[in-house]
């Protein structure tokens, strides 16, 4: 695993930074994470008291604090480089928070509207349309890539695997790399 591995992961994390930087000021702060959570809450018409909304907000807050802890900065905001470094360190340090597991489960619980432990095509289309503002035909291609067993639904296992791939895979064609790089 050489420089190419790091470059692919860095590219994915930089895309994530760009998408999360709501005011495009070149920094991420807690308000950017709050706005992301709010997009899910609005997109799924959740009450702020809904357990799924609370879990997503709690995870986001802990994740943000872990990024600050791993960033090496004393401030309350991160540059793109600090964000990339902090994510790399936070993902491998599971002593306080397992980023790939905790975040993946919190997001899955919101997307899985009917609670049947799988994401249907309609639930996926809603995520892309209402949260990520993308209703292009390519979104269903992403669904098919994430549905690795081809049963017509994305299981919790398939979704968590995609989250792991986003943070850890050096394969640019891995379903998680494509999905989370897209959003």
PDB file of N, CA and C in Angstrom, residues 73-147:
ATOM      1  N   UNK A  73      -5.136  20.561  16.437  1.00  0.00           N
ATOM      2  CA  UNK A  73      -5.361  21.998  16.518  1.00  0.00           C
ATOM      3  C   UNK A  73      -6.098  22.334  17.815  1.00  0.00           C
ATOM      4  N   UNK A  74      -5.927  23.532  18.278  1.00  0.00           N
ATOM      5  CA  UNK A  74      -6.639  23.975  19.477  1.00  0.00           C
ATOM      6  C   UNK A  74      -7.935  24.694  19.134  1.00  0.00           C
ATOM      7  N   UNK A  75      -8.181  24.915  17.864  1.00  0.00           N
ATOM      8  CA  UNK A  75      -9.356  25.671  17.447  1.00  0.00           C
ATOM      9  C   UNK A  75     -10.613  24.825  17.375  1.00  0.00           C
ATOM     10  N   UNK A  76     -11.679  25.479  16.945  1.00  0.00           N
ATOM     11  CA  UNK A  76     -12.978  24.821  16.812  1.00  0.00           C
ATOM     12  C   UNK A  76     -13.404  24.676  15.361  1.00  0.00           C
ATOM     13  N   UNK A  77     -12.452  24.748  14.450  1.00  0.00           N
ATOM     14  CA  UNK A  77     -12.745  24.544  13.048  1.00  0.00           C
ATOM     15  C   UNK A  77     -11.545  23.880  12.390  1.00  0.00           C
ATOM     16  N   UNK A  78     -11.796  23.225  11.257  1.00  0.00           N
ATOM     17  CA  UNK A  78     -10.763  22.451  10.582  1.00  0.00           C
ATOM     18  C   UNK A  78     -10.611  22.891   9.135  1.00  0.00           C
ATOM     19  N   UNK A  79      -9.363  22.965   8.693  1.00  0.00           N
ATOM     20  CA  UNK A  79      -9.093  23.151   7.275  1.00  0.00           C
ATOM     21  C   UNK A  79      -9.287  21.806   6.582  1.00  0.00           C
ATOM     22  N   UNK A  80      -9.226  21.811   5.277  1.00  0.00           N
ATOM     23  CA  UNK A  80      -9.381  20.548   4.538  1.00  0.00           C
ATOM     24  C   UNK A  80      -8.282  19.560   4.923  1.00  0.00           C
ATOM     25  N   UNK A  81      -7.029  20.026   4.998  1.00  0.00           N
ATOM     26  CA  UNK A  81      -5.931  19.132   5.369  1.00  0.00           C
ATOM     27  C   UNK A  81      -6.104  18.586   6.783  1.00  0.00           C
ATOM     28  N   UNK A  82      -6.516  19.425   7.718  1.00  0.00           N
ATOM     29  CA  UNK A  82      -6.748  18.968   9.082  1.00  0.00           C
ATOM     30  C   UNK A  82      -7.886  17.950   9.127  1.00  0.00           C
ATOM     31  N   UNK A  83      -8.923  18.191   8.350  1.00  0.00           N
ATOM     32  CA  UNK A  83     -10.060  17.280   8.279  1.00  0.00           C
ATOM     33  C   UNK A  83      -9.631  15.907   7.774  1.00  0.00           C
ATOM     34  N   UNK A  84      -8.846  15.884   6.706  1.00  0.00           N
ATOM     35  CA  UNK A  84      -8.373  14.622   6.135  1.00  0.00           C
ATOM     36  C   UNK A  84      -7.535  13.871   7.161  1.00  0.00           C
ATOM     37  N   UNK A  85      -6.576  14.549   7.766  1.00  0.00           N
ATOM     38  CA  UNK A  85      -5.713  13.906   8.764  1.00  0.00           C
ATOM     39  C   UNK A  85      -6.516  13.408   9.955  1.00  0.00           C
ATOM     40  N   UNK A  86      -7.412  14.236  10.453  1.00  0.00           N
ATOM     41  CA  UNK A  86      -8.213  13.868  11.627  1.00  0.00           C
ATOM     42  C   UNK A  86      -9.111  12.668  11.321  1.00  0.00           C
ATOM     43  N   UNK A  87      -9.687  12.618  10.133  1.00  0.00           N
ATOM     44  CA  UNK A  87     -10.518  11.474   9.764  1.00  0.00           C
ATOM     45  C   UNK A  87      -9.703  10.196   9.686  1.00  0.00           C
ATOM     46  N   UNK A  88      -8.538  10.270   9.076  1.00  0.00           N
ATOM     47  CA  UNK A  88      -7.686   9.084   8.981  1.00  0.00           C
ATOM     48  C   UNK A  88      -7.372   8.545  10.376  1.00  0.00           C
ATOM     49  N   UNK A  89      -7.069   9.438  11.300  1.00  0.00           N
ATOM     50  CA  UNK A  89      -6.726   9.017  12.656  1.00  0.00           C
ATOM     51  C   UNK A  89      -7.955   8.548  13.439  1.00  0.00           C
ATOM     52  N   UNK A  90      -9.068   9.243  13.294  1.00  0.00           N
ATOM     53  CA  UNK A  90     -10.286   8.879  14.030  1.00  0.00           C
ATOM     54  C   UNK A  90     -10.832   7.531  13.583  1.00  0.00           C
ATOM     55  N   UNK A  91     -10.706   7.214  12.312  1.00  0.00           N
ATOM     56  CA  UNK A  91     -11.236   5.955  11.798  1.00  0.00           C
ATOM     57  C   UNK A  91     -10.452   4.759  12.328  1.00  0.00           C
ATOM     58  N   UNK A  92      -9.152   4.911  12.498  1.00  0.00           N
ATOM     59  CA  UNK A  92      -8.372   3.777  12.996  1.00  0.00           C
ATOM     60  C   UNK A  92      -8.333   3.720  14.523  1.00  0.00           C
ATOM     61  N   UNK A  93      -8.648   4.831  15.190  1.00  0.00           N
ATOM     62  CA  UNK A  93      -8.688   4.849  16.652  1.00  0.00           C
ATOM     63  C   UNK A  93     -10.124   4.611  17.101  1.00  0.00           C
ATOM     64  N   UNK A  94     -10.431   3.383  17.428  1.00  0.00           N
ATOM     65  CA  UNK A  94     -11.794   3.049  17.849  1.00  0.00           C
ATOM     66  C   UNK A  94     -11.920   3.009  19.371  1.00  0.00           C
ATOM     67  N   UNK A  95     -10.973   3.607  20.074  1.00  0.00           N
ATOM     68  CA  UNK A  95     -10.991   3.562  21.541  1.00  0.00           C
ATOM     69  C   UNK A  95     -12.179   4.306  22.141  1.00  0.00           C
ATOM     70  N   UNK A  96     -12.689   5.309  21.447  1.00  0.00           N
ATOM     71  CA  UNK A  96     -13.816   6.084  21.966  1.00  0.00           C
ATOM     72  C   UNK A  96     -15.044   6.003  21.064  1.00  0.00           C
ATOM     73  N   UNK A  97     -14.822   5.917  19.775  1.00  0.00           N
ATOM     74  CA  UNK A  97     -15.922   5.924  18.815  1.00  0.00           C
ATOM     75  C   UNK A  97     -15.484   5.172  17.571  1.00  0.00           C
ATOM     76  N   UNK A  98     -16.312   4.265  17.116  1.00  0.00           N
ATOM     77  CA  UNK A  98     -16.051   3.595  15.855  1.00  0.00           C
ATOM     78  C   UNK A  98     -16.836   4.355  14.794  1.00  0.00           C
ATOM     79  N   UNK A  99     -16.132   5.201  14.057  1.00  0.00           N
ATOM     80  CA  UNK A  99     -16.756   6.106  13.093  1.00  0.00           C
ATOM     81  C   UNK A  99     -17.560   5.337  12.048  1.00  0.00           C
ATOM     82  N   UNK A 100     -16.977   4.287  11.496  1.00  0.00           N
ATOM     83  CA  UNK A 100     -17.655   3.581  10.410  1.00  0.00           C
ATOM     84  C   UNK A 100     -18.886   2.846  10.905  1.00  0.00           C
ATOM     85  N   UNK A 101     -18.820   2.280  12.089  1.00  0.00           N
ATOM     86  CA  UNK A 101     -19.973   1.549  12.616  1.00  0.00           C
ATOM     87  C   UNK A 101     -21.040   2.505  13.150  1.00  0.00           C
ATOM     88  N   UNK A 102     -20.647   3.417  14.031  1.00  0.00           N
ATOM     89  CA  UNK A 102     -21.609   4.319  14.667  1.00  0.00           C
ATOM     90  C   UNK A 102     -22.351   5.188  13.681  1.00  0.00           C
ATOM     91  N   UNK A 103     -21.617   5.828  12.794  1.00  0.00           N
ATOM     92  CA  UNK A 103     -22.253   6.700  11.810  1.00  0.00           C
ATOM     93  C   UNK A 103     -23.098   5.926  10.821  1.00  0.00           C
ATOM     94  N   UNK A 104     -22.581   4.801  10.368  1.00  0.00           N
ATOM     95  CA  UNK A 104     -23.323   3.988   9.412  1.00  0.00           C
ATOM     96  C   UNK A 104     -24.659   3.522   9.961  1.00  0.00           C
ATOM     97  N   UNK A 105     -24.662   3.065  11.212  1.00  0.00           N
ATOM     98  CA  UNK A 105     -25.912   2.588  11.807  1.00  0.00           C
ATOM     99  C   UNK A 105     -26.898   3.739  12.030  1.00  0.00           C
ATOM    100  N   UNK A 106     -26.407   4.880  12.484  1.00  0.00           N
ATOM    101  CA  UNK A 106     -27.293   6.029  12.732  1.00  0.00           C
ATOM    102  C   UNK A 106     -27.945   6.499  11.428  1.00  0.00           C
ATOM    103  N   UNK A 107     -27.158   6.567  10.368  1.00  0.00           N
ATOM    104  CA  UNK A 107     -27.696   7.001   9.076  1.00  0.00           C
ATOM    105  C   UNK A 107     -28.650   5.949   8.517  1.00  0.00           C
ATOM    106  N   UNK A 108     -28.262   4.679   8.608  1.00  0.00           N
ATOM    107  CA  UNK A 108     -29.120   3.596   8.109  1.00  0.00           C
ATOM    108  C   UNK A 108     -30.488   3.654   8.776  1.00  0.00           C
ATOM    109  N   UNK A 109     -30.519   3.855  10.082  1.00  0.00           N
ATOM    110  CA  UNK A 109     -31.791   3.885  10.811  1.00  0.00           C
ATOM    111  C   UNK A 109     -32.716   4.990  10.317  1.00  0.00           C
ATOM    112  N   UNK A 110     -32.148   6.098   9.864  1.00  0.00           N
ATOM    113  CA  UNK A 110     -32.963   7.182   9.322  1.00  0.00           C
ATOM    114  C   UNK A 110     -33.483   6.809   7.930  1.00  0.00           C
ATOM    115  N   UNK A 111     -32.617   6.270   7.097  1.00  0.00           N
ATOM    116  CA  UNK A 111     -32.996   5.939   5.719  1.00  0.00           C
ATOM    117  C   UNK A 111     -34.035   4.816   5.681  1.00  0.00           C
ATOM    118  N   UNK A 112     -33.899   3.828   6.563  1.00  0.00           N
ATOM    119  CA  UNK A 112     -34.798   2.667   6.610  1.00  0.00           C
ATOM    120  C   UNK A 112     -36.108   3.075   7.282  1.00  0.00           C
ATOM    121  N   UNK A 113     -36.923   3.805   6.552  1.00  0.00           N
ATOM    122  CA  UNK A 113     -38.137   4.422   7.080  1.00  0.00           C
ATOM    123  C   UNK A 113     -39.091   3.403   7.702  1.00  0.00           C
ATOM    124  N   UNK A 114     -39.272   2.266   7.064  1.00  0.00           N
ATOM    125  CA  UNK A 114     -40.236   1.297   7.578  1.00  0.00           C
ATOM    126  C   UNK A 114     -39.651   0.339   8.615  1.00  0.00           C
ATOM    127  N   UNK A 115     -38.359   0.475   8.918  1.00  0.00           N
ATOM    128  CA  UNK A 115     -37.743  -0.309   9.975  1.00  0.00           C
ATOM    129  C   UNK A 115     -37.606  -1.792   9.687  1.00  0.00           C
ATOM    130  N   UNK A 116     -37.572  -2.175   8.408  1.00  0.00           N
ATOM    131  CA  UNK A 116     -37.476  -3.605   8.076  1.00  0.00           C
ATOM    132  C   UNK A 116     -36.033  -4.080   7.915  1.00  0.00           C
ATOM    133  N   UNK A 117     -35.087  -3.229   8.263  1.00  0.00           N
ATOM    134  CA  UNK A 117     -33.657  -3.552   8.268  1.00  0.00           C
ATOM    135  C   UNK A 117     -33.066  -3.704   6.867  1.00  0.00           C
ATOM    136  N   UNK A 118     -33.685  -3.018   5.903  1.00  0.00           N
ATOM    137  CA  UNK A 118     -33.110  -2.926   4.573  1.00  0.00           C
ATOM    138  C   UNK A 118     -33.604  -1.640   3.908  1.00  0.00           C
ATOM    139  N   UNK A 119     -32.793  -1.156   2.983  1.00  0.00           N
ATOM    140  CA  UNK A 119     -33.123   0.066   2.250  1.00  0.00           C
ATOM    141  C   UNK A 119     -33.645  -0.346   0.877  1.00  0.00           C
ATOM    142  N   UNK A 120     -34.897   0.010   0.608  1.00  0.00           N
ATOM    143  CA  UNK A 120     -35.502  -0.302  -0.681  1.00  0.00           C
ATOM    144  C   UNK A 120     -35.080   0.746  -1.715  1.00  0.00           C
ATOM    145  N   UNK A 121     -35.424   0.484  -2.956  1.00  0.00           N
ATOM    146  CA  UNK A 121     -35.131   1.451  -4.014  1.00  0.00           C
ATOM    147  C   UNK A 121     -35.822   2.785  -3.735  1.00  0.00           C
ATOM    148  N   UNK A 122     -37.061   2.735  -3.257  1.00  0.00           N
ATOM    149  CA  UNK A 122     -37.789   3.971  -2.950  1.00  0.00           C
ATOM    150  C   UNK A 122     -37.127   4.731  -1.803  1.00  0.00           C
ATOM    151  N   UNK A 123     -36.688   4.018  -0.780  1.00  0.00           N
ATOM    152  CA  UNK A 123     -36.027   4.673   0.355  1.00  0.00           C
ATOM    153  C   UNK A 123     -34.700   5.288  -0.086  1.00  0.00           C
ATOM    154  N   UNK A 124     -33.986   4.604  -0.952  1.00  0.00           N
ATOM    155  CA  UNK A 124     -32.721   5.127  -1.467  1.00  0.00           C
ATOM    156  C   UNK A 124     -32.956   6.356  -2.331  1.00  0.00           C
ATOM    157  N   UNK A 125     -33.963   6.279  -3.204  1.00  0.00           N
ATOM    158  CA  UNK A 125     -34.288   7.424  -4.066  1.00  0.00           C
ATOM    159  C   UNK A 125     -34.651   8.639  -3.214  1.00  0.00           C
ATOM    160  N   UNK A 126     -35.364   8.409  -2.120  1.00  0.00           N
ATOM    161  CA  UNK A 126     -35.728   9.510  -1.228  1.00  0.00           C
ATOM    162  C   UNK A 126     -34.481  10.136  -0.606  1.00  0.00           C
ATOM    163  N   UNK A 127     -33.541   9.303  -0.156  1.00  0.00           N
ATOM    164  CA  UNK A 127     -32.281   9.815   0.401  1.00  0.00           C
ATOM    165  C   UNK A 127     -31.585  10.722  -0.606  1.00  0.00           C
ATOM    166  N   UNK A 128     -31.436  10.224  -1.801  1.00  0.00           N
ATOM    167  CA  UNK A 128     -30.711  10.986  -2.814  1.00  0.00           C
ATOM    168  C   UNK A 128     -31.456  12.262  -3.196  1.00  0.00           C
ATOM    169  N   UNK A 129     -32.766  12.177  -3.307  1.00  0.00           N
ATOM    170  CA  UNK A 129     -33.574  13.331  -3.723  1.00  0.00           C
ATOM    171  C   UNK A 129     -33.719  14.359  -2.599  1.00  0.00           C
ATOM    172  N   UNK A 130     -34.131  13.897  -1.408  1.00  0.00           N
ATOM    173  CA  UNK A 130     -34.518  14.826  -0.350  1.00  0.00           C
ATOM    174  C   UNK A 130     -33.365  15.292   0.533  1.00  0.00           C
ATOM    175  N   UNK A 131     -32.325  14.486   0.660  1.00  0.00           N
ATOM    176  CA  UNK A 131     -31.189  14.883   1.489  1.00  0.00           C
ATOM    177  C   UNK A 131     -30.051  15.412   0.627  1.00  0.00           C
ATOM    178  N   UNK A 132     -29.720  14.675  -0.439  1.00  0.00           N
ATOM    179  CA  UNK A 132     -28.572  15.047  -1.257  1.00  0.00           C
ATOM    180  C   UNK A 132     -28.942  15.804  -2.522  1.00  0.00           C
ATOM    181  N   UNK A 133     -30.242  16.069  -2.724  1.00  0.00           N
ATOM    182  CA  UNK A 133     -30.724  16.898  -3.841  1.00  0.00           C
ATOM    183  C   UNK A 133     -30.230  16.385  -5.192  1.00  0.00           C
ATOM    184  N   UNK A 134     -30.256  15.072  -5.359  1.00  0.00           N
ATOM    185  CA  UNK A 134     -29.819  14.452  -6.606  1.00  0.00           C
ATOM    186  C   UNK A 134     -30.871  13.442  -7.041  1.00  0.00           C
ATOM    187  N   UNK A 135     -31.554  13.742  -8.117  1.00  0.00           N
ATOM    188  CA  UNK A 135     -32.529  12.784  -8.649  1.00  0.00           C
ATOM    189  C   UNK A 135     -32.133  12.343 -10.061  1.00  0.00           C
ATOM    190  N   UNK A 136     -30.833  12.361 -10.316  1.00  0.00           N
ATOM    191  CA  UNK A 136     -30.330  11.946 -11.622  1.00  0.00           C
ATOM    192  C   UNK A 136     -30.471  10.431 -11.796  1.00  0.00           C
ATOM    193  N   UNK A 137     -30.501   9.975 -13.030  1.00  0.00           N
ATOM    194  CA  UNK A 137     -30.627   8.530 -13.288  1.00  0.00           C
ATOM    195  C   UNK A 137     -29.479   7.712 -12.688  1.00  0.00           C
ATOM    196  N   UNK A 138     -28.331   8.330 -12.484  1.00  0.00           N
ATOM    197  CA  UNK A 138     -27.183   7.608 -11.935  1.00  0.00           C
ATOM    198  C   UNK A 138     -27.411   7.145 -10.497  1.00  0.00           C
ATOM    199  N   UNK A 139     -28.371   7.746  -9.797  1.00  0.00           N
ATOM    200  CA  UNK A 139     -28.583   7.341  -8.402  1.00  0.00           C
ATOM    201  C   UNK A 139     -29.010   5.883  -8.300  1.00  0.00           C
ATOM    202  N   UNK A 140     -29.783   5.403  -9.246  1.00  0.00           N
ATOM    203  CA  UNK A 140     -30.198   4.004  -9.179  1.00  0.00           C
ATOM    204  C   UNK A 140     -29.055   3.068  -9.575  1.00  0.00           C
ATOM    205  N   UNK A 141     -28.110   3.563 -10.363  1.00  0.00           N
ATOM    206  CA  UNK A 141     -26.897   2.787 -10.617  1.00  0.00           C
ATOM    207  C   UNK A 141     -26.120   2.610  -9.316  1.00  0.00           C
ATOM    208  N   UNK A 142     -26.086   3.662  -8.496  1.00  0.00           N
ATOM    209  CA  UNK A 142     -25.430   3.565  -7.193  1.00  0.00           C
ATOM    210  C   UNK A 142     -26.142   2.542  -6.310  1.00  0.00           C
ATOM    211  N   UNK A 143     -27.458   2.557  -6.343  1.00  0.00           N
ATOM    212  CA  UNK A 143     -28.227   1.590  -5.567  1.00  0.00           C
ATOM    213  C   UNK A 143     -27.817   0.168  -5.953  1.00  0.00           C
ATOM    214  N   UNK A 144     -27.761  -0.090  -7.239  1.00  0.00           N
ATOM    215  CA  UNK A 144     -27.411  -1.426  -7.728  1.00  0.00           C
ATOM    216  C   UNK A 144     -26.007  -1.820  -7.269  1.00  0.00           C
ATOM    217  N   UNK A 145     -25.068  -0.887  -7.270  1.00  0.00           N
ATOM    218  CA  UNK A 145     -23.696  -1.178  -6.822  1.00  0.00           C
ATOM    219  C   UNK A 145     -23.657  -1.486  -5.326  1.00  0.00           C
ATOM    220  N   UNK A 146     -24.472  -0.773  -4.545  1.00  0.00           N
ATOM    221  CA  UNK A 146     -24.487  -1.006  -3.097  1.00  0.00           C
ATOM    222  C   UNK A 146     -25.202  -2.305  -2.741  1.00  0.00           C
ATOM    223  N   UNK A 147     -26.147  -2.713  -3.554  1.00  0.00           N
ATOM    224  CA  UNK A 147     -26.880  -3.971  -3.347  1.00  0.00           C
ATOM    225  C   UNK A 147     -26.006  -5.114  -3.853  1.00  0.00           C
TER     226      UNK A 147
END
